[in-house]
Coordinates of C-alpha atoms and ligand atoms in Angstrom, one line a residue:
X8 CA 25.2 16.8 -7.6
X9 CA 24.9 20.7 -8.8
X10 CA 21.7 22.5 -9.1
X11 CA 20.1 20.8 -6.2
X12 CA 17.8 22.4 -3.9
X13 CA 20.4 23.5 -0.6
X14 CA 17.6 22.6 2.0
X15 CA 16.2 19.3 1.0
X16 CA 15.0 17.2 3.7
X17 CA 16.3 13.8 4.0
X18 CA 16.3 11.2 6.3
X19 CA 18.0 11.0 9.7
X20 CA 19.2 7.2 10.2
X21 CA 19.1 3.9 8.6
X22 CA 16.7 2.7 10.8
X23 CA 14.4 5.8 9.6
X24 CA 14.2 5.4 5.7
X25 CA 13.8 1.4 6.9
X26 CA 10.8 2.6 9.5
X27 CA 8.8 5.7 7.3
X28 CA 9.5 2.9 3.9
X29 CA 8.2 0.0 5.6
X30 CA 5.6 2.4 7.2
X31 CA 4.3 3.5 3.5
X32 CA 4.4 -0.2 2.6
X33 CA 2.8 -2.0 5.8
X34 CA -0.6 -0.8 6.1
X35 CA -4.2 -1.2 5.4
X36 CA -3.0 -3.3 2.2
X37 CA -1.9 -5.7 4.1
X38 CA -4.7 -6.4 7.0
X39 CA -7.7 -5.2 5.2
X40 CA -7.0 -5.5 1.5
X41 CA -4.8 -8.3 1.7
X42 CA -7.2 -11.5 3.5
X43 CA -10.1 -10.1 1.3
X44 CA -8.2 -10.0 -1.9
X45 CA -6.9 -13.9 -1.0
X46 CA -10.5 -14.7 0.2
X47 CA -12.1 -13.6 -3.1
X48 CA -9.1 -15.2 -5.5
X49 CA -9.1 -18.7 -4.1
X50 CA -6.9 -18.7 -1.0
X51 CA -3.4 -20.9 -1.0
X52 CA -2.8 -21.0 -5.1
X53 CA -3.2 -16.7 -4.8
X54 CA -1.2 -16.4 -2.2
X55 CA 1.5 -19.1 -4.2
X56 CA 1.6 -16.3 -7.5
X57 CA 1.8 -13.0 -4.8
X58 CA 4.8 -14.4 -3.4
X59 CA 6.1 -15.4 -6.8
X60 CA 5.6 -11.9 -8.2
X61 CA 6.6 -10.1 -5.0
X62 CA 10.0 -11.5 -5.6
X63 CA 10.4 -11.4 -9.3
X64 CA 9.0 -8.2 -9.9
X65 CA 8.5 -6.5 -6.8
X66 CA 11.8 -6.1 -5.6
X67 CA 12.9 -5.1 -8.6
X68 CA 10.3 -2.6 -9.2
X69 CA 11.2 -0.8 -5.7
X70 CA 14.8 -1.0 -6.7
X71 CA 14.5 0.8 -9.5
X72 CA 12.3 3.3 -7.7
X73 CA 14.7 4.4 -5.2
X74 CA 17.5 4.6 -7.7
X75 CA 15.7 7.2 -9.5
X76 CA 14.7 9.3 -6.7
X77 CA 17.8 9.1 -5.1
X78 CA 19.3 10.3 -8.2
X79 CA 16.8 12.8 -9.1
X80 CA 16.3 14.5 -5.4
X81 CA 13.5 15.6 -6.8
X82 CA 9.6 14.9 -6.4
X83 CA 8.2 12.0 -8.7
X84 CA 7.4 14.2 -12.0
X85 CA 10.5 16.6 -11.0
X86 CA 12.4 13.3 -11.1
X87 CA 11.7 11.9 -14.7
X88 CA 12.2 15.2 -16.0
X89 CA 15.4 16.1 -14.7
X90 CA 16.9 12.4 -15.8
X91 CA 15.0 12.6 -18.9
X92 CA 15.0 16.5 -20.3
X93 CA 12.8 17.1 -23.0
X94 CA 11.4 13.5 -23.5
X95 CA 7.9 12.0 -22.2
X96 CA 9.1 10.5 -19.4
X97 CA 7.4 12.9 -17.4
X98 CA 4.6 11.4 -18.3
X99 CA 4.8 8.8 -15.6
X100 CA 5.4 11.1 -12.8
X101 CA 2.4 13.4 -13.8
X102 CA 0.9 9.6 -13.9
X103 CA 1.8 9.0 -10.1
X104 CA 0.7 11.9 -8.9
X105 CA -2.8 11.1 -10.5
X106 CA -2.8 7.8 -9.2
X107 CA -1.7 9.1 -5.6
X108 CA -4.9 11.3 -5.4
X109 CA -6.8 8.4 -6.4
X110 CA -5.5 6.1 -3.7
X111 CA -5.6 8.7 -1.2
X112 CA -9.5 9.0 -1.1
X113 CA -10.4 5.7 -0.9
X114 CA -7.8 4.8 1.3
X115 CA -8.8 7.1 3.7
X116 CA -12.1 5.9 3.7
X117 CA -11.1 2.7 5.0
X118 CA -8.4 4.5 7.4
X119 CA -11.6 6.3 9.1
X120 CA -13.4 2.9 9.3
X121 CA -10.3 1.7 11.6
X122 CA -11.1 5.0 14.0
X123 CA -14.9 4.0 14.4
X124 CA -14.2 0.3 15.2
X125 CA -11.5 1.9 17.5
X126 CA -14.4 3.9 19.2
X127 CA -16.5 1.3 19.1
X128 CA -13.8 -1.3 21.0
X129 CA -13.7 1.6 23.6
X130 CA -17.2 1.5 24.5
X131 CA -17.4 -2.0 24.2
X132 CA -19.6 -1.6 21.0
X133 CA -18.9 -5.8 20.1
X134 CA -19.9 -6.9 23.2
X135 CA -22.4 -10.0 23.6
X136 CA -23.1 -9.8 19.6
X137 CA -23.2 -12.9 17.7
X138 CA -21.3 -13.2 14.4
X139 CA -24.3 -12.1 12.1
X140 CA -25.1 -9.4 14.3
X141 CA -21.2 -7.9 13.9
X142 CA -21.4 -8.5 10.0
X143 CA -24.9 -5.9 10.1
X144 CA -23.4 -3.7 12.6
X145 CA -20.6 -3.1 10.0
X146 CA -23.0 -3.0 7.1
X147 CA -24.9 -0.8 8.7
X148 CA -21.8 1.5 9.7
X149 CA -20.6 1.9 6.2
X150 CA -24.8 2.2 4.6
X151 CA -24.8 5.3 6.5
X152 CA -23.1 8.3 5.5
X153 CA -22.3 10.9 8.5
X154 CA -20.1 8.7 10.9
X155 CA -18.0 7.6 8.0
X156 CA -17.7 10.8 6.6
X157 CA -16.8 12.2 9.9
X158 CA -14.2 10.1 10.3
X159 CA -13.3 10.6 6.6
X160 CA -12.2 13.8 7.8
X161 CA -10.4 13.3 10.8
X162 CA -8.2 11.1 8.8
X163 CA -7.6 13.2 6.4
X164 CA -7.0 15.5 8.9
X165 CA -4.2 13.7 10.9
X166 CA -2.5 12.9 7.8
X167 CA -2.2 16.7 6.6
X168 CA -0.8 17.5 10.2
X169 CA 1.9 15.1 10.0
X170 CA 2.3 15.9 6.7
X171 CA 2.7 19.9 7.4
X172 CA 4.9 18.9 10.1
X173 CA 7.8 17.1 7.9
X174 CA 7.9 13.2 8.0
X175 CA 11.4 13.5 10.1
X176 CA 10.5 13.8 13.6
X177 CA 7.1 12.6 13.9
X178 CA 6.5 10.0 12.2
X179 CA 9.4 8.3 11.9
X180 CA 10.2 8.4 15.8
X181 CA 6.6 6.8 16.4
X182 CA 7.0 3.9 14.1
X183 CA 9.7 2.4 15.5
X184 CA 8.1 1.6 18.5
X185 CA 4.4 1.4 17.5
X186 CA 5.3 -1.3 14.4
X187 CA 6.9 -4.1 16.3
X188 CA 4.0 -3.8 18.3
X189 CA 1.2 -4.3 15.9
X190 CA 3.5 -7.5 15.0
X191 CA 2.9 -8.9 18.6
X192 CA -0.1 -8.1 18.4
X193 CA -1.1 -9.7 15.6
X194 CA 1.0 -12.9 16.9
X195 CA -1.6 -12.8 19.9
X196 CA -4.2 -12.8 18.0
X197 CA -2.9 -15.8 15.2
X198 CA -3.2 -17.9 18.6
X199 CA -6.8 -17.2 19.7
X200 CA -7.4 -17.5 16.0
X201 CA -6.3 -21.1 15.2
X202 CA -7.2 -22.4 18.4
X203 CA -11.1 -21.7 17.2
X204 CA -13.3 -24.5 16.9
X205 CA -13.0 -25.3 13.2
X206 CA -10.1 -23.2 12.4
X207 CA -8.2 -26.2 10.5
X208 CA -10.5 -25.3 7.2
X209 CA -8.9 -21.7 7.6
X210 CA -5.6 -23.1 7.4
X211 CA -6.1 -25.4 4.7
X212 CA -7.7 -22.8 3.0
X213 CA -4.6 -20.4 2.8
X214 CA -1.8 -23.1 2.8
X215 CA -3.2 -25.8 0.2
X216 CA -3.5 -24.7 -2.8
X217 CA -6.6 -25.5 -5.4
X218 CA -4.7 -24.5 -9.0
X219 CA -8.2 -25.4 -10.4
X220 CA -9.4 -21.7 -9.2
X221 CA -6.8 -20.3 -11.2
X222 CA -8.0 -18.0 -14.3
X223 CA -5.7 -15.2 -16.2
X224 CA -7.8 -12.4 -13.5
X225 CA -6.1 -14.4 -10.7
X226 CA -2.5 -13.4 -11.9
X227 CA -3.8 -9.5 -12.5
X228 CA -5.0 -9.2 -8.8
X229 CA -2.1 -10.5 -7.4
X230 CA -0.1 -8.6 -9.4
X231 CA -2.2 -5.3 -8.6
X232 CA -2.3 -6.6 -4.8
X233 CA 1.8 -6.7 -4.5
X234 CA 1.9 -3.4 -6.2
X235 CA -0.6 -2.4 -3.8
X236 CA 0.9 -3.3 -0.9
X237 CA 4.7 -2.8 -1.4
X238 CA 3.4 0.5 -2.2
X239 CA 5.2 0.6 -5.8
X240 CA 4.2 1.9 -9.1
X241 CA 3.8 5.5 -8.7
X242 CA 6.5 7.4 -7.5
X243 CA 5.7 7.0 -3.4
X244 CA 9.3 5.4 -3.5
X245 CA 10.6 7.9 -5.6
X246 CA 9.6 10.5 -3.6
X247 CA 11.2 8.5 -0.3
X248 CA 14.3 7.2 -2.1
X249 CA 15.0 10.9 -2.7
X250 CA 15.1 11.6 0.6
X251 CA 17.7 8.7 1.1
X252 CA 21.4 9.8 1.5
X253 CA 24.0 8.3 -0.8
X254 CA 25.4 6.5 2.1
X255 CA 22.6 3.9 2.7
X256 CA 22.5 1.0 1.2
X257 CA 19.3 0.8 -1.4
X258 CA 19.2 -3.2 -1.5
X259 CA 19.1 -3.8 1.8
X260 CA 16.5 -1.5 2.4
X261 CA 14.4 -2.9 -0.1
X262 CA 15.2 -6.3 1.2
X263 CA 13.6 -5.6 4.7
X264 CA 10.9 -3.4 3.4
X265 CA 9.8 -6.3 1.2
X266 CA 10.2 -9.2 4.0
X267 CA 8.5 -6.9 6.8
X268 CA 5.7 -6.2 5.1
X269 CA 4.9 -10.1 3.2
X270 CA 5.7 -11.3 6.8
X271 CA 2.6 -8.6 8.2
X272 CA 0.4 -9.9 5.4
X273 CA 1.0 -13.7 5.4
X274 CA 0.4 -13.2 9.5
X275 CA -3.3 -11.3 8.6
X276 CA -3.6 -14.0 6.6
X277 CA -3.1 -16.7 9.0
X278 CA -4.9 -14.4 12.2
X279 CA -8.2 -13.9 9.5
X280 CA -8.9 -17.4 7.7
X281 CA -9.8 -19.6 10.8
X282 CA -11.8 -17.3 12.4
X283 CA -13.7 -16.6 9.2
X284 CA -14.1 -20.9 8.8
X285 CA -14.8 -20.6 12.4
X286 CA -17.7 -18.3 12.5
X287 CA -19.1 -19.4 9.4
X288 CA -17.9 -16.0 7.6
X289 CA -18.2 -16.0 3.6
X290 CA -14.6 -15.7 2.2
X291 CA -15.8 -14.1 -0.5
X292 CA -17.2 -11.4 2.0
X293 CA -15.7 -8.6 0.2
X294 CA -13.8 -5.3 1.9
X295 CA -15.8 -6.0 4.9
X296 CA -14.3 -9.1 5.7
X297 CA -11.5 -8.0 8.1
X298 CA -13.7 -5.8 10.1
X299 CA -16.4 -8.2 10.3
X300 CA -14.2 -11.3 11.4
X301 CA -11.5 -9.7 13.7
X302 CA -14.2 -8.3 16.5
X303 CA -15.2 -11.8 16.5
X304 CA -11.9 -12.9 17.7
X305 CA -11.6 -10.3 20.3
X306 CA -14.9 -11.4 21.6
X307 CA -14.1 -15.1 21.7
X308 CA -10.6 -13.6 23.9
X309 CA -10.0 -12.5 27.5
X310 CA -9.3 -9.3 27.4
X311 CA -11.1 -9.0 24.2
X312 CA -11.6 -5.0 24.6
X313 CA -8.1 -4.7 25.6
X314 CA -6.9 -5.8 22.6
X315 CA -9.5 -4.7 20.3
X316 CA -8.8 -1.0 21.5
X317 CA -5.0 -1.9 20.8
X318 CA -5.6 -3.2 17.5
X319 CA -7.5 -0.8 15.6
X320 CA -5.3 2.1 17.2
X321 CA -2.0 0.4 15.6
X322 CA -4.2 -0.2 12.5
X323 CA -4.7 3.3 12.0
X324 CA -0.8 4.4 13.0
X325 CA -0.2 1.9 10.0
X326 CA -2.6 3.2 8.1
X327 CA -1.8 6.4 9.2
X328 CA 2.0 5.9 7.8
X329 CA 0.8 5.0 4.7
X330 CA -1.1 7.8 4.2
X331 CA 1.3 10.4 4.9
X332 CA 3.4 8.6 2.3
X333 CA 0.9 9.0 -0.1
X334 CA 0.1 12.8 0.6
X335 CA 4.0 13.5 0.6
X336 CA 3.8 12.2 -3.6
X337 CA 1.4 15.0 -4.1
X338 CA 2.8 17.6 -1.8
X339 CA 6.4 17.4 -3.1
X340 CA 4.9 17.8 -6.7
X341 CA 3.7 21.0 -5.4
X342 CA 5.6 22.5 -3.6
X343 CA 9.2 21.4 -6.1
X344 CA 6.9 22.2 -9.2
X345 CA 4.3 25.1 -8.4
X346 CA 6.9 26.6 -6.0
X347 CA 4.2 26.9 -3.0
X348 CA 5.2 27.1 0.5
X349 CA 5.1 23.1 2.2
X350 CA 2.0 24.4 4.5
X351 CA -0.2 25.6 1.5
X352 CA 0.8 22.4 -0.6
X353 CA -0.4 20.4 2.1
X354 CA -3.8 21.4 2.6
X355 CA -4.3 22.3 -0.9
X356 CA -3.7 18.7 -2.1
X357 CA -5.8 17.5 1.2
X358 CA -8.6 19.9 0.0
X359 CA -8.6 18.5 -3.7
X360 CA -8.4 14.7 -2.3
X361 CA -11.1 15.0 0.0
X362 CA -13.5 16.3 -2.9
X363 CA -12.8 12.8 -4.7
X364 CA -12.6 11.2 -0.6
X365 CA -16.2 12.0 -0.6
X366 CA -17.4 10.1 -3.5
X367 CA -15.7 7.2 -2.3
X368 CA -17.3 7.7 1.5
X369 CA -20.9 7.8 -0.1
X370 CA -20.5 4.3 -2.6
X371 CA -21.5 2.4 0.7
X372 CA -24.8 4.9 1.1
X373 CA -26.3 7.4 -0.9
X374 CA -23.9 6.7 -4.1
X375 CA -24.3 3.3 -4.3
X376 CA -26.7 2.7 -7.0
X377 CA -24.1 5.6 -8.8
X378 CA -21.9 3.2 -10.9
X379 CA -19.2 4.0 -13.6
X380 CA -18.2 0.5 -15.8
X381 CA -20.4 -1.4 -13.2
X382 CA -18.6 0.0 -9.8
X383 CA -19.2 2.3 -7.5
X384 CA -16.7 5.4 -7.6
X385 CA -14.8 4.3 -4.3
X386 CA -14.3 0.4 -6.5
X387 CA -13.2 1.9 -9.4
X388 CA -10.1 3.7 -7.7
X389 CA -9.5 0.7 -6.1
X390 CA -9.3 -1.4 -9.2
X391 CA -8.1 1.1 -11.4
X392 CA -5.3 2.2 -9.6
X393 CA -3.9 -1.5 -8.2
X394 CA -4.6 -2.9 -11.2
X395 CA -4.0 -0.6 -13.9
X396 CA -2.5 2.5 -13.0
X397 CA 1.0 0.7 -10.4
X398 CA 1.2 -2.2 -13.1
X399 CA 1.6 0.4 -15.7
X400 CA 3.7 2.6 -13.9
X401 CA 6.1 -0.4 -12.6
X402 CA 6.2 -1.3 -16.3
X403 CA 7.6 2.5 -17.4
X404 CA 9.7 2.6 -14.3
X405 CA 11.5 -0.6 -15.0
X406 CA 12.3 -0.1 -18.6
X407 CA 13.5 3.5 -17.6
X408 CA 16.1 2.3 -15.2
X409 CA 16.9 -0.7 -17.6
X410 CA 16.8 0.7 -20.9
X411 CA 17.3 4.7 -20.3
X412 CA 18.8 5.5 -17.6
X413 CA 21.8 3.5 -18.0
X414 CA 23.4 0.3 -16.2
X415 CA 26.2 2.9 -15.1
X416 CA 23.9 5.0 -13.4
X417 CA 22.2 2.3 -12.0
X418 CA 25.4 0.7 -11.0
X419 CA 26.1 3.8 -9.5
X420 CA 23.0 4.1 -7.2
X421 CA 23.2 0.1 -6.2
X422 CA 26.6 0.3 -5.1
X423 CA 27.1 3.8 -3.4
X424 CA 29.5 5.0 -6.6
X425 CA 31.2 1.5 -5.8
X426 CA 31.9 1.5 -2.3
X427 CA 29.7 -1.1 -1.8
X428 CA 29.9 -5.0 -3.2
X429 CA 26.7 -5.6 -5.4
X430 CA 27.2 -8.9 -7.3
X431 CA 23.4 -8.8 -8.2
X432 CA 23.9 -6.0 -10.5
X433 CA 24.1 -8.5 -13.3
X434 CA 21.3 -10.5 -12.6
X435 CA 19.1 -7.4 -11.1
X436 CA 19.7 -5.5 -14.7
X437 CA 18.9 -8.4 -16.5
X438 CA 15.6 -9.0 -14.5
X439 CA 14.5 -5.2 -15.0
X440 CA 15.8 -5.4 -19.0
X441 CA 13.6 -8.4 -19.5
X442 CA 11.7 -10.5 -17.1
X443 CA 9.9 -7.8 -15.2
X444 CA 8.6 -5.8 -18.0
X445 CA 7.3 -8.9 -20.1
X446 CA 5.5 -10.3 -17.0
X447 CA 4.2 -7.2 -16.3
X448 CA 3.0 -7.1 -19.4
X449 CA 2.0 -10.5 -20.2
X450 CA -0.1 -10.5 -16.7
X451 CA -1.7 -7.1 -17.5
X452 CA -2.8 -7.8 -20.7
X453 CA -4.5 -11.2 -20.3
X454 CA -6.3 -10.2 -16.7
X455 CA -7.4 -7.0 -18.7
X456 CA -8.8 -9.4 -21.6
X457 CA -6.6 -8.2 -24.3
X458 CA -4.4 -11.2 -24.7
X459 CA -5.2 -14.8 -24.3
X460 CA -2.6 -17.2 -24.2
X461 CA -3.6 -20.3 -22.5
Ligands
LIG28 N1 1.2 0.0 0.8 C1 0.2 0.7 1.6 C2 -0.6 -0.4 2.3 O1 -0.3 -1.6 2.0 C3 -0.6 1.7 0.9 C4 0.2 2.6 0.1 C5 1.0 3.6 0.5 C6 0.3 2.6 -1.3 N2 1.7 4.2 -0.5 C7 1.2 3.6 -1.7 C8 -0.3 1.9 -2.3 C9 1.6 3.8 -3.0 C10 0.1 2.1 -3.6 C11 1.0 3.0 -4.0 O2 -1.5 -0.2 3.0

């Protein structure tokens, strides 16, 4: 394509855009935000609709993603204005780069809360404490404000280094090693898990569904959960699937992205919900639940510290590459359309999130009588951008590829200019023309209130 930037980075290998995508995807979403989400919407039936809409929407929504940044090669705003000149389209990119700030600082905050339980696994900080007294320790942890606001920081910090750096050689080398190990990991710990005392209710709990618990809310935090976690809806996958060269395959990226990361979060699922039956945990515990349940696994293990000070390091390296997935949204935007230099980008957007990152640290102590629409400021970018901001974006991003773009362009991007066999075109255009954006649509409005079909 003419007029592109000469010295755009892009990604070395397959096995990279697989790694630094499926980084961005696996994260926190999936071992904190994920068993919480499930614990608080009714366990087996929730987890029934995420996998539905995973697959009927979520796929398709990452699709079209990577099409139009791979098109584009150009950051998420850049992107929508350079396939769509002089229309509103842009709209959604300025959109995602909104939402990426959002994300960003409360993200963070729980990224630094992996670093303390990782200190705290060092100096055996668990040890010899009783269920309750790990569920105050962490309450008291979060009610205070200078050790989560130092390691606000630090997290912020790492993730501007990398960042700064240039995703290529750091991050993407790590991954491939530390990833499959946070897998075996958390295989090690499913065992301990479900050979608790009492663990069967935890099973039953995420694999028999109660459709009674089912309201039109359910279906808008799954949908806002697999947004979440596939990291879709805002232009994170724009801004990687420009970075993709036209030789890779898009689909079969997708593909494994998708399965790798509903494989990590079906296995936190599985590690969590006995051990929270087991120790008498509240599934409705909220975003403490992970980090309340999973020291009380290591201490019921031997080794327990061991694997405890393995565990909330690879936490925070997936954390870590999610992070520095979201940063690169913002930082493109900068530095593609305010022409800075990468370095000043960087810590410029870092700067501006941490402002916002603050807020979000002090909802769990001095800000947490400070409410907007009845949340504190760190739950309102939570719910706001999982369940408002991605849903809306996926919504514009599917009908741009389906009814703007054009099925040759899209054709184009699917099958490498035709060098590749893509049967599912048909059925992928028809599911992005049609049954995406109407579900999208259909779940948004009635969990929002607006609708109400029963
Ligand atoms: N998907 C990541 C996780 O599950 C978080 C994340 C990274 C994200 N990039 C995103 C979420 C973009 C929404 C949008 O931890």
């Amino acid at each position: 394509m003419s007029g592109l930037p000469p010295n755009r980075e892009s990604f070395g290998s397959k096995f990279g855009i697989v790694a630094a995508t499926a980084g961005s995807a696996v994260g926190l979403g999936n071992i904190w935000r994920y068993p919480y989400v499930v614990g608080e919407n009714g366990g087996a039936a929730f987890i029934m609709i995420y996998l539905a809409i995973v697959i009927a929407i979520g796929i398709p929504v990452m699709l079209s993603e990577l099409s139009i940044g791979r098109r584009a090669q150009q950051n998420v705003y850049g992107s929508f204005r350079t396939l769509a000149p002089n229309r509103p389209w842009y709209l959604i990119g300025l959109m995602g780069v909104v939402a990426a700030f959002m994300i960003l600082a409360f993200y963070t905050v729980v990224a630094g809360w992996t670093l303390e339980y990782l200190y705290q696994s060092f100096i055996g900080g668990f040890h010899e404490k009783s269920a309750e007294e790990l569920g105050s320790m962490f309450n008291s942890f979060i009610g205070s404000s200078s050790r989560p606001l130092i390691w606000f920081f630090v997290f912020m910090g790492l993730t501007a280094f990398i960042v700064v750096a240039g995703v290529k050689n750091g991050i993407e080398k790590s991954t491939k090693i530390l990833m499959p190990l946070l897998f075996v990991l958390l295989l090690i710990l499913i065992v301990r898990s479900v050979t608790l005392p009492g663990a069967a209710k935890g099973l039953s709990f995420i694999f028999k569904p109660d459709f009674s618990k089912i309201t039109a809310e359910t279906f808008l935090m799954a949908l806002g959960q697999a947004f979440f976690s596939l990291s879709i809806g805002m232009g994170t996958l724009i801004t990687y699937g420009s970075y993709i060269q036209k030789r890779d395959n898009l689909a079969t990226t997708s593909l494994s992205v998708v399965a790798t990361d509903t494989m990590v979060a079906i296995l936190a699922g599985v590690a969590i919900f006995p051990a929270v039956f087991a120790f008498g945990i509240p599934t409705g515990a909220g975003p403490g639940l992970a980090f309340i349940t999973l020291p009380n696994i290591f201490e019921q293990m031997p080794g327990g510290t061991v694997f405890s000070v393995m565990f909330f390091l690879l936490l925070g390296v997936a954390a870590l590459t999610s992070t520095i997935s979201v940063l690169e949204v913002i930082v493109a935007f900068f530095v593609e359309e305010l022409k800075m230099k990468r370095g000043a980008a960087t810590w410029l957007a870092t700067f501006s999130v941490s402002i916002l990152g603050v807020l979000c640290v002090l909802s769990t102590s001095e800000l947490a009588d400070f409410k907007i629409l009845g949340k504190t400021v760190f739950e309102l970018m939570e719910y706001t951008t999982a369940n408002v901001l991605l849903p809306l974006g996926g919504f514009f991003i599917v009908i741009f590829v389906a009814w703007f773009f054009g099925r040759d362009k899209a054709k184009d991007e699917l099958s490498n200019n035709g060098t590749l066999k893509a049967h599912y075109i048909p059925v992928f255009l028809f599911v992005i023309k049609f049954i995406a954006p109407l579900a999208i649509a259909f779940v948004f409005l009635q969990g929002i209130g607006l609708i109400d079909l029963k």
